[in-house]
Amino acid sequence: MTYCCALRLKDGLVFISDTRTNAGVDHISVFRKLYTFGIENERFITIQTSGNLATTQAVIGHLKNHLELQQTPNLYSVNTMFEVAELVGHTLQKVIADVTENTQEQSNYYCSLLVGGQIGQAEMQLYNIYPQGNFICATSDTPYFQIGESKYGKPILDRALSYDMPLSEALRCSLISFDSTLRSNVSVGMPLDALIYKKNSLHIPEGKRITEEDPYFQHISKQWSDTLRSGLQNLPNPSDDYFN
Amino acid sequence: MTYCCALRLKDGLVFISDTRTNAGVDHISVFRKLYTFGIENERFITIQTSGNLATTQAVIGHLKNHLELQQTPNLYSVNTMFEVAELVGHTLQKVIADVTENTQEQSNYYCSLLVGGQIGQAEMQLYNIYPQGNFICATSDTPYFQIGESKYGKPILDRALSYDMPLSEALRCSLISFDSTLRSNVSVGMPLDALIYKKNSLHIPEGKRITEEDPYFQHISKQWSDTLRSGLQNLPNPSDDYFN
């Protein structure tokens, strides 16, 4: 499986993906699921992928191929983030249609994608692209999307995340969401890829690969465990009627 | 959906279930999913249910009917908790077979059950009964089972729960697991039913219905939110290379 989450906040975009893929428990590999595109000072685009690995690699492959051969429309020829989402959605539809003959088979090849970025001085956008190629857009009410094994890490995001939060705080919150998921589900695994985009910078960030030895991740993981344990200890005891 | 969890610990058993059922978002009801059986000073049995409501009610209905008509085997005639689990599993198989003509249809009628208790001075047992009627047994290595919407509330159990934990602490931990689930998934809803059985007591506890107005649940829910928020605030800021 996979866990990816992406946030669209007042000050920028945050993307984190794991790298574990599995086809059965005896076929586990490390594959990047976070891809960055862009032209310095003009546009920044990130795509995160979850689902059938052949499908997600084909989608990214076609998008890159179009750029390389300068076939339009491509990620650098379209004018808005909405058109980027449409392009990615159509590419996904085409990839799935290529390997399936009838709709009943399609679900074997499904994948989901998160697409975020900014073009020029237009607003930053974040889209959640469904396996069917249609999509929804993040708003200030719902500033985050998750794909893959999303449930383990959702409670902390639901409680703590807000649109107005500084990027560093949101990053901490997302890393804790990953830490919870990693502990409860072996199909999500280190290393993680993290990327932070600052609003209106139009700078293509390098991103950071977070390994198990990363001192910052180790530190917050340990501190968070201690916080939860002592937090549980400090809860008052239930009243007697709980034991009737 | 549903969320039920049950713990088998050194000092006793803990059971918590939600009460929300839904058949689509416009058909939401409150139904008890935690059932208690027993004979004071002789045996104590609890069953929790998740899945198709007609199936779960039919299983409980048949078990009660057998007791009422004194048809054997029944929950009070069998000799061990293993036989209780077998009886429940067979009853489930029969209920599903009654409403389905071929195996392809069966998954529409699936349900899962947790069965825990103690008979005489034999060890307490906790079983997770699969839709097919077979089952697994909790151990000191894996002292808890969940059925239904289990993922949201799993991280806190994975981190904090241990076999040797006092019952009151385990209850707090489980309630927090429910609190996380309730916040992230509308298909799990209040009130909750909680039941704590003390090892070797052979006393049938009344259990406690926890409503939204329950002052203890409100208190720990609020305190836990504050703990998480301040815990996140207190994490150190990520190093600069996260922002490259």
Coordinates of C-alpha atoms in Angstrom, one line a residue:
Chain A
M1 CA 0.0 0.0 0.0
T2 CA 0.9 3.6 0.3
Y3 CA 0.3 6.7 2.4
C4 CA 0.5 10.2 0.9
C5 CA -0.8 13.4 2.3
A6 CA -0.8 16.9 0.9
L7 CA -1.8 20.2 2.6
R8 CA -2.8 23.5 1.0
L9 CA -2.4 26.2 3.6
K10 CA -2.3 30.0 3.8
D11 CA 1.5 30.1 3.5
G12 CA 2.2 27.2 1.1
L13 CA 1.9 23.5 0.2
V14 CA 3.2 20.5 2.1
F15 CA 3.6 17.1 0.6
I16 CA 4.7 13.8 2.3
S17 CA 4.8 10.3 0.7
D18 CA 6.0 7.0 1.9
T19 CA 8.0 4.8 -0.5
R20 CA 6.9 1.2 0.2
T21 CA 5.2 -0.9 -2.5
N22 CA 4.1 -4.4 -2.1
A23 CA 2.6 -7.1 -4.3
G24 CA 2.0 -9.6 -1.5
V25 CA 4.2 -9.7 1.6
D26 CA 7.1 -11.4 -0.1
H27 CA 7.4 -8.7 -2.8
I28 CA 8.2 -5.5 -1.0
S29 CA 10.2 -2.7 -2.6
V30 CA 11.1 1.0 -2.3
F31 CA 9.7 3.3 -5.0
R32 CA 9.4 7.0 -5.0
K33 CA 5.7 8.2 -5.1
L34 CA 6.4 12.0 -5.1
Y35 CA 7.3 13.6 -8.3
T36 CA 8.2 17.3 -8.9
F37 CA 8.0 19.3 -12.1
G38 CA 8.4 23.0 -12.7
I39 CA 10.1 25.9 -14.3
E40 CA 11.9 28.3 -11.8
N41 CA 10.0 31.5 -11.4
E42 CA 7.2 30.3 -13.6
R43 CA 5.4 27.2 -12.3
F44 CA 5.7 24.5 -9.7
I45 CA 3.9 21.2 -9.8
T46 CA 4.0 18.1 -7.5
I47 CA 2.3 14.8 -8.1
Q48 CA 1.9 12.1 -5.5
T49 CA 0.7 8.6 -6.5
S50 CA -1.0 5.6 -4.8
G51 CA -2.3 2.4 -6.3
N52 CA -1.2 0.1 -9.1
L53 CA 2.5 0.8 -9.6
A54 CA 2.5 0.1 -13.3
T55 CA -0.4 2.6 -13.7
T56 CA 1.2 5.3 -11.6
Q57 CA 4.5 4.9 -13.4
A58 CA 2.8 5.0 -16.8
V59 CA 1.0 8.2 -15.9
I60 CA 4.2 9.9 -14.8
G61 CA 6.0 8.3 -17.8
H62 CA 3.5 9.8 -20.3
L63 CA 3.6 13.2 -18.6
K64 CA 7.4 13.2 -18.8
N65 CA 7.5 11.9 -22.3
H66 CA 5.2 14.7 -23.5
L67 CA 7.5 17.2 -21.9
E68 CA 10.6 15.6 -23.5
L69 CA 9.1 15.4 -27.0
Q70 CA 7.4 18.8 -26.5
Q71 CA 4.0 17.3 -27.4
T72 CA 1.1 19.5 -26.3
P73 CA -0.8 19.7 -24.1
N74 CA 1.9 19.0 -21.5
L75 CA 2.6 20.1 -17.9
Y76 CA 4.5 23.2 -19.1
S77 CA 2.1 24.2 -21.9
V78 CA -1.2 24.3 -19.9
N79 CA -2.1 27.7 -18.4
T80 CA -3.7 26.9 -15.1
M81 CA -3.5 24.3 -12.3
F82 CA -7.0 23.3 -13.2
E83 CA -5.7 22.4 -16.7
V84 CA -2.8 20.5 -15.0
A85 CA -5.4 18.4 -13.1
E86 CA -7.4 17.8 -16.2
L87 CA -4.2 16.7 -18.1
V88 CA -3.2 14.3 -15.3
G89 CA -6.8 13.0 -15.1
H90 CA -7.0 12.4 -18.8
T91 CA -3.6 10.8 -18.8
L92 CA -4.8 8.4 -16.1
Q93 CA -8.0 7.6 -18.0
K94 CA -5.9 6.8 -21.1
V95 CA -3.4 4.6 -19.2
I96 CA -6.2 2.5 -17.6
A97 CA -8.1 2.2 -20.9
D98 CA -4.9 1.0 -22.6
V99 CA -4.6 -2.1 -20.3
T100 CA -8.2 -2.9 -19.9
E101 CA -10.8 -4.1 -22.4
N102 CA -13.9 -3.8 -20.3
T103 CA -14.9 -1.7 -17.3
Q104 CA -15.1 -4.7 -15.0
E105 CA -11.4 -5.2 -15.1
Q106 CA -10.5 -1.6 -14.5
S107 CA -10.4 -1.6 -10.7
N108 CA -7.3 -3.9 -10.8
Y109 CA -5.4 -1.0 -12.4
Y110 CA -6.8 1.8 -10.3
C111 CA -4.6 4.5 -8.9
S112 CA -5.2 7.8 -7.1
L113 CA -3.2 11.0 -7.4
L114 CA -2.7 14.2 -5.5
V115 CA -1.6 17.2 -7.7
G116 CA -0.6 20.5 -6.2
G117 CA 1.2 23.6 -7.3
Q118 CA 1.2 27.1 -8.5
I119 CA 1.4 28.7 -11.9
G120 CA 2.5 32.4 -12.1
Q121 CA 0.8 34.5 -9.5
A122 CA -2.5 32.6 -9.7
E123 CA -3.6 30.9 -6.4
M124 CA -1.9 27.7 -5.3
Q125 CA -4.2 24.7 -5.9
L126 CA -4.3 21.1 -4.6
Y127 CA -6.4 18.4 -6.4
N128 CA -7.3 14.9 -5.5
I129 CA -7.6 12.9 -8.7
Y130 CA -9.8 9.8 -8.5
P131 CA -9.1 6.5 -10.4
Q132 CA -11.8 7.6 -12.9
G133 CA -9.9 10.7 -13.8
N134 CA -12.2 13.2 -12.3
F135 CA -11.1 15.3 -9.3
I136 CA -11.9 17.5 -6.3
C137 CA -10.1 20.6 -5.1
A138 CA -8.8 21.5 -1.6
T139 CA -10.3 24.6 0.1
S140 CA -9.6 26.5 3.3
D141 CA -12.4 24.5 5.0
T142 CA -10.8 21.2 3.9
P143 CA -7.1 22.0 3.5
Y144 CA -5.7 18.5 3.2
F145 CA -6.1 15.3 1.1
Q146 CA -4.8 11.8 1.8
I147 CA -4.5 8.8 -0.5
G148 CA -3.7 5.2 0.3
E149 CA -3.7 4.0 3.9
S150 CA -5.3 7.2 5.2
K151 CA -7.3 6.1 8.2
Y152 CA -4.5 5.6 10.8
G153 CA -3.1 9.1 10.3
K154 CA -6.4 10.9 9.9
P155 CA -7.4 11.6 13.6
I156 CA -4.3 13.8 14.3
L157 CA -4.9 15.8 11.1
D158 CA -8.6 16.2 11.9
R159 CA -7.8 17.5 15.4
A160 CA -4.8 19.7 14.8
L161 CA -4.6 20.9 11.3
S162 CA -5.8 24.3 10.2
Y163 CA -5.5 26.4 7.1
D164 CA -3.8 29.3 9.0
M165 CA -1.2 27.1 10.6
P166 CA 2.5 28.0 9.9
L167 CA 4.2 25.6 7.5
S168 CA 6.7 24.2 10.0
E169 CA 3.8 23.4 12.4
A170 CA 1.8 21.7 9.7
L171 CA 4.9 19.7 8.7
R172 CA 5.3 18.5 12.3
C173 CA 1.6 17.5 12.4
S174 CA 1.9 15.6 9.1
L175 CA 5.0 13.8 10.2
I176 CA 3.2 12.6 13.3
S177 CA 0.4 11.4 11.1
F178 CA 3.0 9.4 9.2
D179 CA 4.5 8.1 12.4
S180 CA 1.2 6.8 13.6
T181 CA 0.5 5.1 10.3
L182 CA 4.0 3.5 10.1
R183 CA 3.5 1.9 13.6
S184 CA 0.1 0.4 12.8
N185 CA 0.5 -0.8 9.2
V186 CA 3.5 -2.6 7.7
S187 CA 2.4 -1.8 4.1
V188 CA 3.5 1.8 4.7
G189 CA 7.2 2.2 5.1
M190 CA 10.3 4.5 5.4
P191 CA 12.0 6.3 3.9
L192 CA 9.5 9.2 3.4
D193 CA 9.7 12.0 0.9
A194 CA 8.8 15.5 2.1
L195 CA 8.4 18.6 0.1
I196 CA 7.5 22.1 1.2
Y197 CA 6.5 24.9 -1.2
K198 CA 6.3 28.5 -0.1
K199 CA 3.5 30.4 -1.5
N200 CA 4.4 32.7 -4.4
S201 CA 8.0 31.6 -4.3
L202 CA 7.8 29.9 -7.7
H203 CA 10.9 28.0 -6.6
I204 CA 11.2 24.3 -7.2
P205 CA 12.2 22.8 -3.8
E206 CA 14.6 19.9 -3.7
G207 CA 12.6 18.2 -1.0
K208 CA 14.0 16.0 1.7
R209 CA 14.3 12.2 1.9
I210 CA 13.6 11.1 5.5
T211 CA 15.3 7.9 6.4
E212 CA 14.9 5.8 9.6
E213 CA 18.1 7.4 10.8
D214 CA 16.9 11.0 10.3
P215 CA 17.7 12.6 13.7
Y216 CA 14.7 15.0 13.6
F217 CA 12.2 12.4 12.7
Q218 CA 13.6 10.0 15.4
H219 CA 13.4 12.9 17.9
I220 CA 9.8 13.9 17.3
S221 CA 8.7 10.2 17.0
K222 CA 10.2 9.5 20.4
Q223 CA 8.9 12.8 22.0
W224 CA 5.4 12.1 20.6
S225 CA 5.4 8.6 22.0
D226 CA 6.3 10.0 25.4
T227 CA 3.6 12.7 25.1
L228 CA 0.9 10.1 24.4
R229 CA 2.0 7.8 27.2
S230 CA 2.2 10.5 29.8
G231 CA -1.0 12.1 28.4
L232 CA -2.8 8.8 29.0
Q233 CA -1.3 8.4 32.4
N234 CA -2.5 11.9 33.3
L235 CA -6.1 11.2 32.4
P236 CA -8.3 10.9 35.5
N237 CA -9.5 7.5 36.5
P238 CA -13.0 6.5 35.4
S239 CA -15.8 6.9 37.9
D240 CA -17.0 3.8 39.7
D241 CA -20.1 3.4 37.6
Y242 CA -17.9 2.4 34.7
F243 CA -17.1 -0.8 36.7
N244 CA -20.7 -1.8 37.6
Chain B
M1 CA -20.4 1.1 10.2
T2 CA -19.4 0.1 13.6
Y3 CA -16.4 0.2 15.9
C4 CA -16.0 -2.4 18.7
C5 CA -12.9 -3.2 20.6
A6 CA -12.2 -5.8 23.3
L7 CA -9.2 -6.4 25.5
R8 CA -8.1 -9.5 27.3
L9 CA -5.7 -8.4 30.0
K10 CA -4.0 -9.9 33.1
D11 CA -6.8 -8.5 35.4
G12 CA -9.9 -8.8 33.3
L13 CA -11.7 -8.1 30.1
V14 CA -12.7 -4.7 28.6
F15 CA -15.4 -4.3 25.9
I16 CA -16.5 -1.1 24.2
S17 CA -18.9 -0.8 21.3
D18 CA -20.5 2.1 19.5
T19 CA -24.2 2.1 18.6
R20 CA -24.5 3.7 15.2
T21 CA -25.9 1.7 12.3
N22 CA -26.3 3.0 8.8
A23 CA -27.8 1.8 5.6
G24 CA -26.8 4.9 3.5
V25 CA -26.5 8.3 5.0
D26 CA -30.2 8.9 5.2
H27 CA -30.9 5.7 7.3
I28 CA -28.9 6.1 10.5
S29 CA -30.1 4.5 13.7
V30 CA -29.0 3.5 17.2
F31 CA -28.7 -0.2 17.9
R32 CA -26.9 -1.9 20.7
K33 CA -23.9 -4.0 19.5
L34 CA -22.8 -5.4 22.9
Y35 CA -24.7 -8.3 24.4
T36 CA -24.1 -10.0 27.8
F37 CA -25.0 -13.5 28.9
G38 CA -24.1 -15.4 32.0
I39 CA -25.0 -17.1 35.2
E40 CA -23.8 -15.4 38.4
N41 CA -20.9 -17.3 39.9
E42 CA -20.7 -19.7 37.0
R43 CA -20.1 -18.1 33.7
F44 CA -19.9 -14.7 32.0
I45 CA -20.1 -14.2 28.2
T46 CA -20.1 -11.0 26.1
I47 CA -20.6 -10.8 22.4
Q48 CA -20.0 -7.7 20.2
T49 CA -21.2 -7.5 16.7
S50 CA -20.3 -5.6 13.5
G51 CA -21.6 -5.9 9.9
N52 CA -25.0 -6.7 8.4
L53 CA -27.6 -5.8 11.2
A54 CA -30.1 -8.5 10.1
T55 CA -27.3 -11.1 10.4
T56 CA -26.0 -9.9 13.8
Q57 CA -29.5 -9.7 15.2
A58 CA -30.3 -13.2 13.8
V59 CA -27.2 -14.6 15.5
I60 CA -28.0 -13.1 18.8
G61 CA -31.7 -14.1 18.3
H62 CA -30.9 -17.7 17.7
L63 CA -28.5 -17.9 20.7
K64 CA -31.2 -16.4 23.0
N65 CA -33.9 -18.6 21.5
H66 CA -31.9 -21.7 22.2
L67 CA -31.5 -20.6 25.8
E68 CA -35.2 -19.8 26.2
L69 CA -36.3 -23.1 24.7
Q70 CA -33.4 -24.9 26.5
Q71 CA -32.3 -26.4 23.2
T72 CA -28.7 -27.7 23.4
P73 CA -26.0 -26.9 22.7
N74 CA -26.6 -23.4 24.0
L75 CA -24.4 -20.7 25.7
Y76 CA -25.2 -22.2 29.1
S77 CA -24.8 -25.8 28.2
V78 CA -21.4 -25.8 26.6
N79 CA -18.4 -26.4 28.9
T80 CA -15.6 -24.1 27.7
M81 CA -15.1 -20.7 26.1
F82 CA -13.7 -22.5 23.1
E83 CA -17.1 -24.3 22.7
V84 CA -18.9 -20.9 23.1
A85 CA -16.8 -19.6 20.2
E86 CA -17.6 -22.7 18.2
L87 CA -21.3 -22.3 18.9
V88 CA -21.4 -18.6 17.9
G89 CA -19.4 -19.4 14.8
H90 CA -21.7 -22.2 13.7
T91 CA -24.7 -20.1 14.5
L92 CA -23.3 -17.4 12.2
Q93 CA -22.6 -19.9 9.4
K94 CA -26.2 -21.2 9.6
V95 CA -27.7 -17.6 9.6
I96 CA -25.7 -16.7 6.5
A97 CA -26.5 -20.0 4.7
D98 CA -30.2 -19.4 5.5
V99 CA -30.3 -16.2 3.5
T100 CA -28.0 -17.0 0.6
E101 CA -28.2 -19.6 -2.1
N102 CA -24.7 -19.4 -3.5
T103 CA -21.4 -18.3 -2.1
Q104 CA -21.0 -15.2 -4.3
E105 CA -23.9 -13.6 -2.5
Q106 CA -22.6 -14.3 1.0
S107 CA -20.4 -11.2 1.4
N108 CA -23.5 -9.0 1.5
Y109 CA -24.6 -10.6 4.7
Y110 CA -21.3 -10.8 6.4
C111 CA -20.7 -9.9 10.0
S112 CA -17.8 -10.2 12.5
L113 CA -18.1 -10.9 16.2
L114 CA -16.0 -10.6 19.3
V115 CA -16.7 -13.2 22.0
G116 CA -15.1 -13.0 25.4
G117 CA -15.7 -14.4 28.8
Q118 CA -14.9 -16.9 31.5
I119 CA -16.5 -20.2 32.6
G120 CA -15.8 -21.4 36.1
Q121 CA -12.1 -21.0 37.1
A122 CA -10.8 -21.7 33.6
E123 CA -8.8 -18.9 31.9
M124 CA -10.7 -15.9 30.5
Q125 CA -10.8 -16.0 26.7
L126 CA -11.4 -13.6 23.9
Y127 CA -12.2 -14.7 20.3
N128 CA -12.5 -12.8 17.0
I129 CA -15.0 -14.7 14.9
Y130 CA -14.7 -14.1 11.2
P131 CA -17.7 -13.9 8.8
Q132 CA -16.9 -17.5 7.7
G133 CA -17.5 -18.7 11.3
N134 CA -13.8 -19.6 12.1
F135 CA -12.0 -17.7 14.7
I136 CA -8.7 -16.6 16.4
C137 CA -7.9 -16.2 20.1
A138 CA -6.3 -13.2 21.9
T139 CA -3.0 -13.9 23.7
S140 CA -0.7 -11.9 26.0
D141 CA 1.3 -10.8 22.9
T142 CA -1.8 -9.6 21.1
P143 CA -4.2 -8.7 23.9
Y144 CA -6.8 -6.8 21.9
F145 CA -9.2 -7.3 18.9
Q146 CA -11.1 -4.7 16.9
I147 CA -14.0 -5.1 14.5
G148 CA -15.6 -2.5 12.2
E149 CA -13.9 0.8 11.6
S150 CA -10.7 -0.2 13.3
K151 CA -8.0 1.8 11.7
Y152 CA -8.6 5.3 13.2
G153 CA -8.3 4.0 16.7
K154 CA -5.6 1.5 16.2
P155 CA -2.4 3.7 16.6
I156 CA -3.2 4.6 20.2
L157 CA -3.8 1.0 21.1
D158 CA -0.6 -0.1 19.4
R159 CA 1.4 2.4 21.3
A160 CA 0.0 2.3 24.7
L161 CA -1.8 -1.0 25.4
S162 CA -0.1 -3.8 27.2
Y163 CA -1.3 -7.1 28.8
D164 CA -0.2 -6.1 32.3
M165 CA -1.9 -2.7 32.3
P166 CA -4.5 -2.1 35.1
L167 CA -8.1 -2.3 33.9
S168 CA -8.8 1.4 34.6
E169 CA -5.8 2.5 32.5
A170 CA -6.8 0.1 29.7
L171 CA -10.3 1.5 29.8
R172 CA -9.0 5.1 29.4
C173 CA -6.8 4.0 26.5
S174 CA -9.8 2.3 24.8
L175 CA -12.0 5.3 25.3
I176 CA -9.4 7.6 23.7
S177 CA -9.3 5.1 20.8
F178 CA -13.0 5.6 20.4
D179 CA -12.7 9.4 20.7
S180 CA -10.3 9.4 17.8
T181 CA -12.6 7.3 15.7
L182 CA -15.7 9.3 16.5
R183 CA -14.0 12.5 15.3
S184 CA -12.8 11.0 12.0
N185 CA -15.7 8.9 10.9
V186 CA -19.3 9.8 11.0
S187 CA -20.4 6.1 10.6
V188 CA -19.2 5.5 14.2
G189 CA -21.4 7.3 16.8
M190 CA -22.4 7.8 20.4
P191 CA -23.6 6.5 22.7
L192 CA -21.1 3.9 23.6
D193 CA -21.5 0.7 25.6
A194 CA -18.7 -0.2 27.9
L195 CA -18.3 -3.3 30.0
I196 CA -15.5 -4.3 32.4
Y197 CA -15.2 -7.9 33.7
K198 CA -12.8 -8.6 36.6
K199 CA -10.9 -11.8 36.3
N200 CA -12.3 -14.7 38.3
S201 CA -15.2 -12.6 39.7
L202 CA -17.8 -14.6 37.7
H203 CA -20.0 -11.6 38.2
I204 CA -22.1 -10.3 35.3
P205 CA -21.4 -6.6 35.1
E206 CA -24.2 -4.2 34.3
G207 CA -22.0 -2.2 32.0
K208 CA -22.2 1.5 31.3
R209 CA -23.9 3.4 28.5
I210 CA -21.7 6.5 27.7
T211 CA -23.8 9.3 26.2
E212 CA -22.5 12.5 24.7
E213 CA -23.3 14.2 28.0
D214 CA -21.2 11.8 30.1
P215 CA -19.0 14.1 32.2
Y216 CA -16.1 11.6 32.4
F217 CA -16.0 11.0 28.7
Q218 CA -16.3 14.7 28.0
H219 CA -13.5 15.4 30.4
I220 CA -11.0 13.0 29.0
S221 CA -12.0 13.9 25.4
K222 CA -11.2 17.5 26.1
Q223 CA -8.0 16.8 28.1
W224 CA -6.8 14.5 25.3
S225 CA -7.4 17.1 22.7
D226 CA -5.4 19.6 24.8
T227 CA -2.6 17.0 25.3
L228 CA -2.3 16.4 21.5
R229 CA -2.4 20.2 20.7
S230 CA 0.2 21.1 23.3
G231 CA 2.2 18.0 22.4
L232 CA 2.4 19.1 18.8
Q233 CA 3.3 22.7 19.8
N234 CA 6.1 21.4 22.0
L235 CA 7.8 19.4 19.2
P236 CA 10.9 21.1 18.0
N237 CA 10.9 22.8 14.6
P238 CA 12.2 20.8 11.7
S239 CA 15.8 21.5 10.6
D240 CA 16.3 23.9 7.6
D241 CA 17.0 21.0 5.2
Y242 CA 13.4 20.1 5.4
F243 CA 12.6 23.3 3.5
N244 CA 15.2 23.0 0.7

